Amino acid sequence: MANQKELFNIKSKVALITGGGRGLGRQMAEIFASSGCHIAVCSRKLEQCEETARTLAETFGIQAKGYACNIQNENDVKETVRQVLSDFGQINILVNNSGATWGAAVEEMPLNAWEKVMNVNLTGMFLITKEVGRHMIERQSGKIINIGSVAGLKAEPPQVLNAIGYSTSKAAVHHFTKDLARKWGQYNIHVNAIAPGFFPTKMTNHVLSEKGDEIRKHNPLGRIGDDDALKGAALFFASPASAFVTGQILAVDGGSSL
């Protein structure tokens, strides 16, 4: 019978986290590193990733490294995964956290804005999942955590969120999660998603500064997410505790999606 430590043990595993240099990605990197997991973080901004990796390594005594990667570029993705495997030897956990948004009314949204959001949130996720997935299939083991959004679970009024490209892409992330879980379960690869509600990040700063009080007022728990609110769900999906869980979308939103 497994005990608590065994259920949540990810010590010496290797996690690759896209968009891991700041925000929610960094928060998930912190909880993994504090559990003894080695960390690879990548984004287009190398300096942020290197600073995060350096801090995690010094704080938790694990191996960590930052990489520059544009996940929309297939060659970039292939080279980054190759480098991570060369440096760490394996990838046990993939967190697809990189994301983009664009706020505009539907009738005013430029095509290039729509394409940017789709390319990052969907195509980029597909490219890196495919590349890491080949390695996981060979190992017959893996944990994939996709970061969706409550915006992909329900339609918000335009006064709260007017970003149809973002909402649509996150709904697609949720279905991608379920479909991939069905396809890769045979390889002992678990694929799940977290759908965060409002958290204070660079992406949400503008909305929260203008509408934060109203968002809190309508949240069943009366608040927005803090720096620790996502960590438990991420650790659950990354660890043996979720060994019989795949294809699930977990809303971490204080009940706002109800």
PDB file of C-alpha atoms in Angstrom, residues 41-134:
ATOM      1  CA  VAL A  41      12.179  25.564 -18.672  1.00  0.00           C
ATOM      2  CA  CYS A  42      11.879  27.067 -22.110  1.00  0.00           C
ATOM      3  CA  SER A  43      10.402  30.137 -23.776  1.00  0.00           C
ATOM      4  CA  ARG A  44      11.388  32.745 -26.326  1.00  0.00           C
ATOM      5  CA  LYS A  45      12.916  34.815 -23.508  1.00  0.00           C
ATOM      6  CA  LEU A  46      16.068  32.942 -22.549  1.00  0.00           C
ATOM      7  CA  GLU A  47      17.126  35.307 -19.744  1.00  0.00           C
ATOM      8  CA  GLN A  48      13.929  34.692 -17.758  1.00  0.00           C
ATOM      9  CA  CYS A  49      14.318  30.936 -18.137  1.00  0.00           C
ATOM     10  CA  GLU A  50      17.964  31.011 -17.105  1.00  0.00           C
ATOM     11  CA  GLU A  51      17.175  33.138 -14.044  1.00  0.00           C
ATOM     12  CA  THR A  52      14.357  30.785 -13.022  1.00  0.00           C
ATOM     13  CA  ALA A  53      16.558  27.724 -13.524  1.00  0.00           C
ATOM     14  CA  ARG A  54      19.401  29.271 -11.536  1.00  0.00           C
ATOM     15  CA  THR A  55      17.103  30.173  -8.636  1.00  0.00           C
ATOM     16  CA  LEU A  56      15.514  26.711  -8.543  1.00  0.00           C
ATOM     17  CA  ALA A  57      18.870  24.950  -8.614  1.00  0.00           C
ATOM     18  CA  GLU A  58      20.280  27.106  -5.813  1.00  0.00           C
ATOM     19  CA  THR A  59      17.149  26.898  -3.669  1.00  0.00           C
ATOM     20  CA  PHE A  60      16.300  23.216  -3.992  1.00  0.00           C
ATOM     21  CA  GLY A  61      19.583  21.562  -4.972  1.00  0.00           C
ATOM     22  CA  ILE A  62      18.226  20.067  -8.174  1.00  0.00           C
ATOM     23  CA  GLN A  63      19.475  20.213 -11.746  1.00  0.00           C
ATOM     24  CA  ALA A  64      17.793  22.977 -13.744  1.00  0.00           C
ATOM     25  CA  LYS A  65      18.433  24.685 -17.057  1.00  0.00           C
ATOM     26  CA  GLY A  66      16.753  27.312 -19.234  1.00  0.00           C
ATOM     27  CA  TYR A  67      16.367  27.104 -23.004  1.00  0.00           C
ATOM     28  CA  ALA A  68      15.339  29.523 -25.729  1.00  0.00           C
ATOM     29  CA  CYS A  69      12.525  28.068 -27.809  1.00  0.00           C
ATOM     30  CA  ASN A  70       9.837  29.437 -30.077  1.00  0.00           C
ATOM     31  CA  ILE A  71       7.299  26.627 -29.831  1.00  0.00           C
ATOM     32  CA  GLN A  72       5.654  27.793 -33.072  1.00  0.00           C
ATOM     33  CA  ASN A  73       8.809  26.774 -34.957  1.00  0.00           C
ATOM     34  CA  GLU A  74       9.165  23.038 -35.520  1.00  0.00           C
ATOM     35  CA  ASN A  75      12.940  23.162 -35.906  1.00  0.00           C
ATOM     36  CA  ASP A  76      13.237  25.138 -32.658  1.00  0.00           C
ATOM     37  CA  VAL A  77      11.103  22.566 -30.877  1.00  0.00           C
ATOM     38  CA  LYS A  78      13.090  19.612 -32.191  1.00  0.00           C
ATOM     39  CA  GLU A  79      16.404  21.210 -31.226  1.00  0.00           C
ATOM     40  CA  THR A  80      15.180  22.164 -27.735  1.00  0.00           C
ATOM     41  CA  VAL A  81      13.905  18.660 -27.001  1.00  0.00           C
ATOM     42  CA  ARG A  82      17.166  17.234 -28.319  1.00  0.00           C
ATOM     43  CA  GLN A  83      19.148  19.525 -26.004  1.00  0.00           C
ATOM     44  CA  VAL A  84      17.001  18.684 -22.973  1.00  0.00           C
ATOM     45  CA  LEU A  85      17.423  14.957 -23.595  1.00  0.00           C
ATOM     46  CA  SER A  86      21.164  15.441 -24.037  1.00  0.00           C
ATOM     47  CA  ASP A  87      21.417  17.416 -20.777  1.00  0.00           C
ATOM     48  CA  PHE A  88      19.025  15.389 -18.616  1.00  0.00           C
ATOM     49  CA  GLY A  89      18.799  11.978 -20.306  1.00  0.00           C
ATOM     50  CA  GLN A  90      15.010  11.778 -20.151  1.00  0.00           C
ATOM     51  CA  ILE A  91      11.764  13.744 -19.971  1.00  0.00           C
ATOM     52  CA  ASN A  92       9.188  12.272 -17.611  1.00  0.00           C
ATOM     53  CA  ILE A  93       6.816  15.222 -17.336  1.00  0.00           C
ATOM     54  CA  LEU A  94       5.794  17.772 -19.977  1.00  0.00           C
ATOM     55  CA  VAL A  95       3.843  20.872 -18.989  1.00  0.00           C
ATOM     56  CA  ASN A  96       2.373  22.766 -21.940  1.00  0.00           C
ATOM     57  CA  ASN A  97       2.048  26.170 -20.337  1.00  0.00           C
ATOM     58  CA  SER A  98       3.066  28.668 -23.045  1.00  0.00           C
ATOM     59  CA  GLY A  99       0.143  30.825 -24.072  1.00  0.00           C
ATOM     60  CA  ALA A 100      -0.935  33.975 -25.851  1.00  0.00           C
ATOM     61  CA  THR A 101      -4.077  36.088 -25.874  1.00  0.00           C
ATOM     62  CA  TRP A 102      -5.522  39.061 -27.710  1.00  0.00           C
ATOM     63  CA  GLY A 103      -8.357  41.169 -26.387  1.00  0.00           C
ATOM     64  CA  ALA A 104     -10.728  42.539 -29.017  1.00  0.00           C
ATOM     65  CA  ALA A 105     -14.335  42.351 -30.121  1.00  0.00           C
ATOM     66  CA  VAL A 106     -14.859  39.607 -32.685  1.00  0.00           C
ATOM     67  CA  GLU A 107     -15.817  42.056 -35.416  1.00  0.00           C
ATOM     68  CA  GLU A 108     -12.605  44.024 -34.831  1.00  0.00           C
ATOM     69  CA  MET A 109     -10.060  41.250 -34.293  1.00  0.00           C
ATOM     70  CA  PRO A 110      -7.361  41.192 -37.005  1.00  0.00           C
ATOM     71  CA  LEU A 111      -6.640  37.891 -38.693  1.00  0.00           C
ATOM     72  CA  ASN A 112      -2.996  38.025 -37.619  1.00  0.00           C
ATOM     73  CA  ALA A 113      -4.117  38.301 -33.977  1.00  0.00           C
ATOM     74  CA  TRP A 114      -6.316  35.215 -34.311  1.00  0.00           C
ATOM     75  CA  GLU A 115      -3.487  33.319 -36.003  1.00  0.00           C
ATOM     76  CA  LYS A 116      -0.953  34.329 -33.341  1.00  0.00           C
ATOM     77  CA  VAL A 117      -3.144  32.975 -30.542  1.00  0.00           C
ATOM     78  CA  MET A 118      -3.863  29.732 -32.389  1.00  0.00           C
ATOM     79  CA  ASN A 119      -0.237  29.228 -33.365  1.00  0.00           C
ATOM     80  CA  VAL A 120       1.004  29.522 -29.788  1.00  0.00           C
ATOM     81  CA  ASN A 121      -1.835  27.909 -27.865  1.00  0.00           C
ATOM     82  CA  LEU A 122      -2.531  25.038 -30.262  1.00  0.00           C
ATOM     83  CA  THR A 123       0.127  24.533 -32.915  1.00  0.00           C
ATOM     84  CA  GLY A 124       2.989  25.093 -30.488  1.00  0.00           C
ATOM     85  CA  MET A 125       1.459  22.692 -27.982  1.00  0.00           C
ATOM     86  CA  PHE A 126       1.003  20.097 -30.726  1.00  0.00           C
ATOM     87  CA  LEU A 127       4.589  20.416 -31.963  1.00  0.00           C
ATOM     88  CA  ILE A 128       6.307  20.006 -28.606  1.00  0.00           C
ATOM     89  CA  THR A 129       3.894  17.302 -27.450  1.00  0.00           C
ATOM     90  CA  LYS A 130       4.597  15.324 -30.616  1.00  0.00           C
ATOM     91  CA  GLU A 131       8.353  15.622 -30.161  1.00  0.00           C
ATOM     92  CA  VAL A 132       8.411  14.782 -26.445  1.00  0.00           C
ATOM     93  CA  GLY A 133       5.756  12.131 -27.029  1.00  0.00           C
ATOM     94  CA  ARG A 134       8.075  10.137 -29.280  1.00  0.00           C
TER      95      ARG A 134
END
